[in-house]
Amino acid sequence: MTAVAEVMDYAEVVERFDPVLGLEVHVELNTKTKMFCGCANEFGGEPNTHVCPTCLGLPGALPVLNGKGVEGAIRIGLALNCEIAEWCRFARKNYFYPDMPKNFQTSQYDEPIAFNGYLDVTLDDGEVVRVEIERAHMEEDTGKSLHVGGATGRIHGAEHSLLDYNRAGVPLIEIVTKPIVGMGERAPEVARAYVTALRDLLLALDVSDVRMDQGSLRCDANVSLMPKGATEFGTRTETKNVNSFRSVERAVRYEMTRQAAVLVAGGTVTQETRHFQEADGTTSPGRTKETAEDYRYFPEPDLVPIAPSREWVEELRRTLPEMPAARRKRIQTEWNLSAEELRDLFNSGAVELVEATVAEGAKPNDARSWWVNFLAQEANARETEISALPITPAQVARVAALVDSGELTNKLAREVVKGVLAGEGEPDEVVEKRGLKVVSDDSALLAAVDAALAAQPDIADKIRGGKVQAAGAIVGAVMKATKGQADAKRVRELIIERVGA
Ligand code: ADP
Ligand code: MG
Ligand code: ZN
């Protein structure tokens, strides 16, 4: 039996301690080939089919640097507002592990390609926090071990282990923040928001698949506590490979409550790596942390230094795509949105769909209202992603156009959208099949108006006598008779005309 770890109530933690965070994110680049050889850089594949003497570390094999890998690193550095080194080198990080056949990882140590940057991160309530970036450096991924026979896939209790070197040598960029201080109770949220913002940025750059579930984006969360008012950082733990955005938040929060309990009991926090347990949201000890000296770093003798020309760096800067933060600002201005409307739009996960609907000719407000209100609810009810709904931006734009031209009322438009979602065809076909067109033919409307007036002669008299607001009852009767397919405004006009008021 494992002892249940003591934790402190979160409210008390943030009353007594200031958390300090440090986030290390590893991102696999989506280059065609690996960082130092010509092997394919592809996720999965039959084990040990994307390997060669270089990435297997065979004697005499020499590395050749992948220029696209360097380009990706520089673009990430620029997007994170970093300085780009005029000259830097790779270093050997020496340690043994079976998934690393060279016996050292080719990495960067004190000469990262990018350093001193920042990323502005938007929290759930719209507040923007600037997270400072210490460095982004290049390295290579390791292979993968598969532990067979144990209960959990962990090495403990396994009968034997298998090794797959397909991933060995895949280009990896490690992005490290400076210590993030002063976040108080929002520290866990900041951690999640940072990793999310970083994912969005990398997605916009198109440098990686950024799939946390497949390991192309991995996050280690460093957390420490210091008593309120203290200035010296406490001892940190590093929770490894947390594999979803929500887990990042949970892991930070749990570590805060665990460390606080250790500290108030008079204990000390051990500097160590820890593992996050998805199932119960706790962390458990990994290994005590090595120091940089343990790795005996030295400059890589088989690769020449990297000296990216300023012309190249400026060219890469010029050709950066629009960054997510800039995009938010642009959309807010162009569509004239309040902070809440902007937040709801982004939280709905339908920004691209709304943009595409606007591109198909819909007004931004109409497009937004369809996706963020009506269709988001439909997606919710069907427990599916909004982007997976069987309706296209062009179809939504067509429905909006039919409302605009007066051919559909809002109520009928919702019926049309439901028809499209039910697979009944294009909006115009649904209108046709379900007979949803607004009755705009005056003669049909007049018949209904006359019938309604005849049925309620007292009301007809009132209208005639000048009580125009009494017409509402007749409008209601006509709408009922036409199954809601009449244009109410036109009906009212016809009533007034008819009674001669
Ligand atoms: P390591 O080699 O241990 O992975 P790194 O420098 O790569 O160290 O990353 C350490 C991370 O932890 C950085 O983001 C750094 O800002 C952060 N950090 C450093 N000291 C503390 C601390 N006392 N508490 C929390 N985070 C810290
Ligand atoms: Mg590190
Ligand atoms: Zn290779």
Coordinates of C-alpha atoms and ligand atoms in Angstrom, one line a residue, residues 24 26 93 135 137 174 176 220 238 289, ligand 2:
E24 CA 10.2 23.5 -20.1
H26 CA 10.0 20.2 -25.9
K93 CA 25.3 15.9 -23.1
R135 CA 16.1 30.3 -24.2
H137 CA 17.7 25.6 -28.0
E174 CA 13.5 23.0 -26.0
V176 CA 12.6 27.2 -21.3
D220 CA 7.9 19.6 -17.8
E238 CA 10.2 19.1 -12.0
K289 CA 17.9 15.6 -10.2
Ligands
MG2 MG 15.9 21.3 -18.9

